[in-house]
């Protein structure tokens, strides 16, 4: 149908790049496109099939700029929200980098123009993300330099997190989603805390203990069961020690429990697995 309307159909990055049409319909996945981490890992891979968000943005601009009446372009980096639902900071960071690459492309395109407005915002916050200080693993005092402070130490009262925390978050090799996908492909007898610990520790920079892996896999009776409900029908839910009402997505919640047990190592806190009313930023440029 689209073809009959004069659209070029594109199913991979090469056909998108080479299309000369002013109308392109690009379809690259049945549902989600590559997650942020995979996207970062394959950015420079010539075998990559899907175009990146940046490549799609670039192509959209090069087609739309031909329109003499001007244009409106909407670019969404939709999986920032999904990563935040999973409380998966590593994937969220790579999703934000993916989005940042796309914004850079727009800003480059705008550079010598005075007729364009770029607005960046979000439709809502998800997860209630924050870095926070903690009382876990307080830092050692360090001697201060100079004569004035001779004999004195600099000793933070709390653990404010390491400066390399962002590097560690960035170094995550697999999304929480793919970590549990790998775990779920194991046979029933191999879905053990030991194996979960192994997969998590191979793919993240915040290693968990065996007790923590056990904690992530604990379940309890779903007190809020609703028969026929897409998420609430299951009898068992991953076990939250408190505020379980604010974690709603059934077996997906193992990911949120993983985030919870690693929070004391990453100084990351999340408040829910769903959308919040926290105000969002609006940036405008142009
Ligand atoms: Zn959402």
Coordinates of C-alpha atoms and ligand atoms in Angstrom, one line a residue:
X1 CA 0.0 0.0 0.0
X2 CA 2.8 2.4 1.0
X3 CA 4.6 1.5 -2.2
X4 CA 1.5 2.4 -4.3
X5 CA 1.5 5.8 -2.5
X6 CA 5.0 6.4 -3.8
X7 CA 7.0 5.4 -0.7
X8 CA 10.4 3.8 -0.8
X9 CA 10.4 0.8 1.5
X10 CA 13.5 0.4 3.7
X11 CA 14.2 -2.6 5.9
X12 CA 17.9 -2.0 6.7
X13 CA 20.4 0.8 7.2
X14 CA 21.9 0.4 3.7
X15 CA 18.6 0.8 1.8
X16 CA 17.8 3.8 4.1
X17 CA 21.1 5.5 3.2
X18 CA 20.9 4.8 -0.5
X19 CA 17.2 5.9 -0.9
X20 CA 16.8 8.9 -3.1
X21 CA 13.1 9.2 -2.5
X22 CA 11.3 12.1 -0.8
X23 CA 9.0 9.6 0.9
X24 CA 10.4 6.7 2.8
X25 CA 8.8 4.1 5.1
X26 CA 11.4 2.4 7.2
X27 CA 10.5 -0.7 9.2
X28 CA 13.3 -2.3 11.1
X29 CA 11.8 -4.5 13.8
X30 CA 8.6 -6.2 14.8
X31 CA 8.7 -4.4 18.1
X32 CA 11.7 -2.9 19.9
X33 CA 14.8 -1.8 18.0
X34 CA 18.2 -2.5 19.4
X35 CA 18.5 -1.5 23.1
X36 CA 21.0 1.2 24.0
X37 CA 23.9 -1.1 25.1
X38 CA 23.6 -3.2 21.9
X39 CA 23.3 -0.1 19.9
X40 CA 26.5 1.3 21.4
X41 CA 28.3 -2.0 20.8
X42 CA 27.3 -2.2 17.1
X43 CA 27.4 1.5 16.2
X44 CA 30.5 0.9 14.0
X45 CA 29.7 -2.6 12.8
X46 CA 29.3 -2.6 9.0
X47 CA 27.1 -5.8 9.4
X48 CA 24.6 -3.9 11.5
X49 CA 21.1 -4.2 9.9
X50 CA 19.1 -1.6 11.8
X51 CA 19.9 2.1 11.3
X52 CA 20.7 4.0 14.5
X53 CA 18.4 6.7 15.8
X54 CA 21.1 9.2 14.6
X55 CA 21.1 7.8 11.1
X56 CA 17.3 7.9 10.9
X57 CA 17.3 11.5 12.2
X58 CA 19.9 12.5 9.6
X59 CA 18.0 10.9 6.8
X60 CA 14.7 12.5 7.9
X61 CA 16.3 15.9 7.9
X62 CA 17.9 15.4 4.5
X63 CA 14.5 14.5 3.0
X64 CA 12.4 17.1 4.9
X65 CA 14.8 20.0 4.2
X66 CA 13.7 19.9 0.6
X67 CA 10.3 21.1 1.6
X68 CA 10.0 24.8 0.8
X69 CA 7.2 25.3 3.4
X70 CA 9.3 24.0 6.2
X71 CA 8.6 21.0 8.4
X72 CA 8.1 19.5 11.8
X73 CA 10.1 16.5 12.8
X74 CA 9.5 14.4 15.9
X75 CA 12.3 12.0 17.1
X76 CA 11.6 9.8 20.1
X77 CA 14.2 7.9 22.0
X78 CA 11.5 5.6 23.4
X79 CA 13.6 3.1 25.3
X80 CA 14.9 5.5 27.9
X81 CA 11.4 4.9 29.4
X82 CA 11.7 1.1 29.1
X83 CA 15.2 1.1 30.7
X84 CA 13.8 3.2 33.6
X85 CA 10.8 0.8 34.0
X86 CA 13.5 -1.9 34.5
X87 CA 15.5 0.4 36.9
X88 CA 18.4 -0.5 34.6
X89 CA 20.8 2.5 34.9
X90 CA 23.4 1.1 32.4
X91 CA 20.9 0.6 29.6
X92 CA 19.3 4.0 30.5
X93 CA 22.7 5.7 30.1
X94 CA 23.3 4.1 26.7
X95 CA 19.8 5.1 25.6
X96 CA 20.5 8.7 26.6
X97 CA 23.8 8.6 24.6
X98 CA 21.8 7.3 21.6
X99 CA 19.4 10.2 22.0
X100 CA 22.3 12.6 22.5
X101 CA 23.8 11.5 19.2
X102 CA 20.5 12.2 17.5
X103 CA 20.3 15.7 19.0
X104 CA 23.9 16.4 17.9
X105 CA 22.9 15.6 14.4
X106 CA 20.0 18.1 14.6
X107 CA 22.2 20.7 16.1
X108 CA 24.8 20.2 13.4
X109 CA 22.1 20.6 10.8
X110 CA 20.9 23.8 12.4
X111 CA 24.3 25.4 12.8
X112 CA 24.1 27.9 9.9
X113 CA 20.4 28.4 10.0
X114 CA 18.2 31.0 11.7
X115 CA 14.8 29.5 10.9
X116 CA 14.8 26.4 13.1
X117 CA 13.7 25.7 16.7
X118 CA 14.8 22.6 18.5
X119 CA 12.8 21.5 21.6
X120 CA 13.9 18.6 23.7
X121 CA 11.6 17.3 26.4
X122 CA 9.9 14.2 27.8
X123 CA 6.3 13.2 28.2
X124 CA 7.0 12.1 31.8
X125 CA 9.6 10.8 34.2
X126 CA 9.9 7.0 34.9
X127 CA 11.3 5.2 37.9
X128 CA 12.1 8.1 40.2
X129 CA 15.9 7.8 39.5
X130 CA 18.5 9.4 41.6
X131 CA 22.0 9.2 42.8
X132 CA 22.1 9.4 46.6
X133 CA 24.6 9.3 49.5
X134 CA 24.5 6.4 51.8
X135 CA 25.8 5.1 55.1
X136 CA 27.3 2.0 53.5
X137 CA 31.1 1.6 53.1
X138 CA 32.1 5.1 54.4
X139 CA 35.2 6.4 52.8
X140 CA 38.6 6.4 54.6
X141 CA 39.9 9.8 55.6
X142 CA 42.7 11.4 53.4
X143 CA 45.4 13.8 54.7
X144 CA 44.9 17.3 53.5
X145 CA 47.7 19.1 51.6
X146 CA 49.4 22.3 52.8
X147 CA 50.7 23.5 56.2
X148 CA 47.4 25.1 57.3
X149 CA 45.7 21.7 57.4
X150 CA 48.7 19.7 58.7
X151 CA 47.5 16.7 60.6
X152 CA 43.9 17.2 59.5
X153 CA 42.0 14.7 57.3
X154 CA 39.4 15.1 54.7
X155 CA 36.8 12.5 55.6
X156 CA 33.3 12.7 54.1
X157 CA 30.5 12.0 56.6
X158 CA 28.7 9.8 54.2
X159 CA 29.4 7.6 51.1
X160 CA 28.8 10.0 48.3
X161 CA 29.7 7.5 45.6
X162 CA 32.9 7.0 43.7
X163 CA 33.9 9.4 40.9
X164 CA 34.1 6.4 38.6
X165 CA 30.5 5.3 39.2
X166 CA 29.4 6.6 35.8
X167 CA 32.2 4.7 34.1
X168 CA 31.1 1.6 35.8
X169 CA 27.5 2.1 34.8
X170 CA 28.7 2.8 31.2
X171 CA 30.7 -0.4 31.2
X172 CA 27.6 -2.6 31.6
X173 CA 27.7 -5.3 28.8
X174 CA 24.1 -6.4 28.7
X175 CA 20.8 -4.9 29.5
X176 CA 19.0 -6.2 32.6
X177 CA 16.4 -7.5 30.1
X178 CA 19.0 -9.6 28.3
X179 CA 20.6 -10.7 31.5
X180 CA 17.3 -12.3 32.6
X181 CA 16.5 -13.5 29.1
X182 CA 19.8 -15.4 29.3
X183 CA 18.9 -16.7 32.7
X184 CA 15.4 -17.8 31.6
X185 CA 16.8 -19.8 28.7
X186 CA 18.6 -22.1 31.3
X187 CA 16.8 -25.4 32.0
X188 CA 14.7 -25.5 35.2
X189 CA 17.4 -27.1 37.3
X190 CA 20.0 -24.5 36.2
X191 CA 17.9 -21.4 37.1
X192 CA 19.9 -21.2 40.3
X193 CA 21.1 -18.1 42.3
X194 CA 24.7 -19.3 41.4
X195 CA 24.0 -19.0 37.7
X196 CA 22.2 -15.7 38.1
X197 CA 25.2 -14.3 40.1
X198 CA 27.5 -15.5 37.3
X199 CA 25.6 -13.9 34.5
X200 CA 25.1 -10.6 36.4
X201 CA 28.8 -10.5 37.4
X202 CA 30.0 -11.2 33.9
X203 CA 27.9 -8.3 32.5
X204 CA 27.9 -5.5 35.1
X205 CA 30.6 -3.7 37.1
X206 CA 28.6 -4.0 40.4
X207 CA 29.1 -7.7 41.4
X208 CA 26.5 -9.2 43.6
X209 CA 26.9 -11.8 46.3
X210 CA 25.2 -15.2 46.3
X211 CA 22.9 -14.0 49.0
X212 CA 21.9 -11.0 46.8
X213 CA 21.3 -13.3 43.8
X214 CA 19.0 -15.4 46.1
X215 CA 17.2 -12.2 47.2
X216 CA 16.6 -11.2 43.5
X217 CA 14.9 -14.6 42.8
X218 CA 12.7 -14.7 45.9
X219 CA 9.0 -14.7 45.3
X220 CA 5.9 -14.3 47.5
X221 CA 2.2 -14.7 47.2
X222 CA 0.7 -11.8 45.1
X223 CA -1.6 -10.1 47.5
X224 CA -3.0 -7.9 44.8
X225 CA -4.0 -10.7 42.4
X226 CA -6.7 -9.8 39.8
X227 CA -7.8 -12.7 37.6
X228 CA -7.5 -12.0 33.9
X229 CA -5.4 -8.9 34.5
X230 CA -2.4 -8.7 32.1
X231 CA 0.2 -8.3 34.9
X232 CA -1.7 -9.0 38.1
X233 CA -3.1 -12.4 37.4
X234 CA 0.0 -14.4 38.6
X235 CA -0.2 -16.0 42.0
X236 CA 3.4 -15.4 42.8
X237 CA 5.3 -12.1 42.5
X238 CA 9.0 -11.3 43.1
X239 CA 9.2 -10.4 46.8
X240 CA 9.7 -6.8 47.9
X241 CA 10.3 -6.1 51.5
X242 CA 8.3 -3.0 51.4
X243 CA 6.4 -0.7 49.0
X244 CA 5.6 -3.6 46.7
X245 CA 2.4 -1.7 45.6
X246 CA 4.7 0.5 43.5
X247 CA 6.2 -2.3 41.6
X248 CA 3.5 -3.7 39.3
X249 CA 5.0 -5.6 36.4
X250 CA 5.0 -9.3 37.6
X251 CA 8.1 -11.4 36.8
X252 CA 9.7 -8.3 35.2
X253 CA 10.4 -7.2 38.8
X254 CA 13.4 -9.4 39.2
X255 CA 15.2 -6.6 37.2
X256 CA 14.0 -4.0 39.8
X257 CA 15.2 -6.3 42.6
X258 CA 18.6 -6.5 40.9
X259 CA 18.7 -2.7 40.8
X260 CA 17.7 -2.6 44.5
X261 CA 20.4 -5.0 45.7
X262 CA 23.1 -3.2 43.6
X263 CA 22.0 0.3 44.7
X264 CA 24.3 0.2 47.7
X265 CA 27.3 -0.3 45.3
X266 CA 26.2 2.2 42.7
X267 CA 24.6 4.9 45.0
X268 CA 21.5 4.7 42.7
X269 CA 18.0 4.8 44.2
X270 CA 14.8 4.2 42.3
X271 CA 11.3 4.7 43.7
X272 CA 9.1 2.6 41.4
X273 CA 8.9 0.6 38.2
X274 CA 6.5 2.9 36.6
X275 CA 5.7 6.5 35.6
X276 CA 6.0 9.4 38.1
X277 CA 4.7 13.0 38.3
X278 CA 8.3 14.3 38.7
X279 CA 8.6 17.5 36.5
X280 CA 10.6 17.0 33.3
X281 CA 13.0 19.4 31.7
X282 CA 12.2 21.4 28.5
X283 CA 15.2 22.6 26.6
X284 CA 14.9 24.9 23.6
X285 CA 17.6 25.9 21.2
X286 CA 17.4 28.1 18.1
Ligands
LIG1 ZN1 6.6 3.9 30.2

